[in-house]
Amino acid sequence: MDIILLGPPGAGKGTQAKKLVALTGIPQISTGDMLRAAVTAQTELGKKAKAFMDAGKLVPDEVVIGLVEERLKEKDCEKGFMLDGFPRTVPQAESLEQMMNHLERKLDHVLLLDVEDEELVNRITGRRTCGKCGAIYHLVFTPPPAADTCTCGKKGLDQRADDNEKTVRERLSAYHKQTSPLIDFYGKRGLVRKVVGTNSTPEDVFASAKRALGL
Ligand SMILES: [Zn+2]
């Protein structure tokens, strides 16, 4: 089963991917991890990618698509894969389609995790971490035992600098702008399986995702 995962930041894509990997045994391929692995392994494409990264430039699509192709040929992808973080644009989706045709593979599902922006803003801006023991809290969903105090006793929890409302809204608006043409692209091919995650627990979302994928 060949799947693409789509969803805004904070929607819980990582959590769902882990559950799907555990259920199906199909590997999750995150392009960030894949890039880092290729650079470390010093493959031909990895070296090319590194040259762009060292120069502070975006790795061009043809290099990324080459890396995805190499990855899909690996044995653990025989029964399927879950692609996360790629494609991000319609030209990338077109290249992926061509490459998969060449490999005689066909995309089965585009799993779209859909959560309303207001909830995403609340989820992300409520995150706090303890600088001493690494504990993670959410002011609404998993609050610390006493206000601004960790179970380990440390007073003063930290918020990641980019977890503030303004930055989150900017990230969401960029996500929508980038993703809506992709949803159209895959919608025309009848591949989009939308799972609504607003007001839902990760377990509920997983149940819906399984249904959507026919698992
Ligand atoms: Zn702590």
Short mmCIF file of C-alpha atoms in Angstrom, two decimals, residues 96-206:
data_model
loop_
_atom_site.label_atom_id
_atom_site.label_comp_id
_atom_site.label_asym_id
_atom_site.label_seq_id
_atom_site.Cartn_x
_atom_site.Cartn_y
_atom_site.Cartn_z
CA LEU A 96 6.62 11.55 -8.16
CA GLU A 97 3.84 10.22 -10.38
CA GLN A 98 6.22 9.83 -13.34
CA MET A 99 8.84 8.15 -11.18
CA MET A 100 6.31 5.75 -9.71
CA ASN A 101 4.98 4.91 -13.19
CA HIS A 102 8.55 4.10 -14.14
CA LEU A 103 8.80 1.78 -11.10
CA GLU A 104 5.39 0.34 -12.05
CA ARG A 105 3.91 1.40 -8.73
CA LYS A 106 0.67 3.21 -8.13
CA LEU A 107 -0.27 5.48 -5.28
CA ASP A 108 -3.19 4.02 -3.30
CA HIS A 109 -4.11 6.75 -0.83
CA VAL A 110 -3.39 10.33 0.12
CA LEU A 111 -4.26 10.45 3.81
CA LEU A 112 -5.24 14.00 4.71
CA LEU A 113 -5.35 14.77 8.42
CA ASP A 114 -7.65 17.72 8.72
CA VAL A 115 -7.80 19.79 11.90
CA GLU A 116 -9.32 23.27 12.21
CA ASP A 117 -6.81 26.10 12.49
CA GLU A 118 -8.22 27.38 15.80
CA GLU A 119 -7.63 24.01 17.43
CA LEU A 120 -4.12 23.77 15.97
CA VAL A 121 -3.29 27.20 17.36
CA ASN A 122 -4.54 26.10 20.80
CA ARG A 123 -2.64 22.83 20.63
CA ILE A 124 0.65 24.38 19.63
CA THR A 125 0.62 27.54 21.76
CA GLY A 126 -0.22 25.47 24.88
CA ARG A 127 2.91 23.32 24.68
CA ARG A 128 5.44 23.67 27.50
CA THR A 129 8.58 21.72 28.31
CA CYS A 130 10.77 21.37 31.38
CA GLY A 131 14.31 22.54 30.76
CA LYS A 132 15.60 20.26 33.54
CA CYS A 133 14.05 16.81 32.94
CA GLY A 134 12.56 17.22 29.45
CA ALA A 135 8.95 16.58 30.53
CA ILE A 136 6.36 17.83 28.04
CA TYR A 137 3.09 19.46 29.11
CA HIS A 138 0.09 21.09 27.54
CA LEU A 139 -1.55 23.86 29.53
CA VAL A 140 -5.04 22.57 28.66
CA PHE A 141 -4.72 18.86 27.87
CA THR A 142 -1.87 17.67 30.14
CA PRO A 143 -1.20 20.51 32.58
CA PRO A 144 1.71 20.42 35.04
CA PRO A 145 0.81 19.45 38.66
CA ALA A 146 1.13 23.05 39.88
CA ALA A 147 1.08 26.23 37.81
CA ASP A 148 4.32 26.62 35.87
CA THR A 149 6.04 23.87 37.92
CA CYS A 150 7.27 20.47 36.72
CA THR A 151 6.79 17.15 38.57
CA CYS A 152 10.58 17.18 39.02
CA GLY A 153 10.24 20.41 41.03
CA LYS A 154 11.63 22.85 38.49
CA LYS A 155 9.79 26.17 38.47
CA GLY A 156 9.31 27.94 35.15
CA LEU A 157 8.44 25.83 32.10
CA ASP A 158 9.68 26.75 28.64
CA GLN A 159 7.80 27.50 25.44
CA ARG A 160 9.56 27.00 22.11
CA ALA A 161 10.13 30.37 20.45
CA ASP A 162 8.20 29.40 17.30
CA ASP A 163 5.22 28.03 19.24
CA ASN A 164 3.72 31.52 19.62
CA GLU A 165 0.40 32.40 18.00
CA LYS A 166 1.74 34.72 15.31
CA THR A 167 4.29 32.19 14.06
CA VAL A 168 1.80 29.33 14.21
CA ARG A 169 -0.75 31.29 12.14
CA GLU A 170 1.93 32.11 9.58
CA ARG A 171 2.94 28.44 9.36
CA LEU A 172 -0.70 27.41 8.93
CA SER A 173 -1.35 29.96 6.24
CA ALA A 174 1.77 28.79 4.37
CA TYR A 175 0.60 25.19 4.76
CA HIS A 176 -2.85 25.94 3.31
CA LYS A 177 -1.43 27.91 0.41
CA GLN A 178 1.02 25.16 -0.43
CA THR A 179 -1.27 22.19 0.16
CA SER A 180 -4.58 23.16 -1.42
CA PRO A 181 -3.27 22.74 -5.01
CA LEU A 182 -1.93 19.32 -3.99
CA ILE A 183 -5.30 18.32 -2.56
CA ASP A 184 -6.87 19.34 -5.90
CA PHE A 185 -4.24 17.37 -7.81
CA TYR A 186 -4.83 14.17 -5.85
CA GLY A 187 -8.57 14.83 -5.54
CA LYS A 188 -8.85 14.67 -9.35
CA ARG A 189 -7.23 11.25 -9.18
CA GLY A 190 -9.71 10.08 -6.53
CA LEU A 191 -6.97 9.43 -3.99
CA VAL A 192 -7.72 11.83 -1.11
CA ARG A 193 -8.91 10.17 2.12
CA LYS A 194 -9.81 12.94 4.52
CA VAL A 195 -9.78 12.22 8.23
CA VAL A 196 -11.14 14.90 10.55
CA GLY A 197 -9.09 15.34 13.70
CA THR A 198 -10.84 18.36 15.24
CA ASN A 199 -12.10 17.57 18.78
CA SER A 200 -10.79 14.04 18.52
CA THR A 201 -8.35 11.92 20.51
CA PRO A 202 -5.40 10.29 18.69
CA GLU A 203 -7.22 6.95 19.13
CA ASP A 204 -10.37 8.27 17.42
CA VAL A 205 -8.30 9.68 14.58
CA PHE A 206 -6.49 6.37 14.19
#
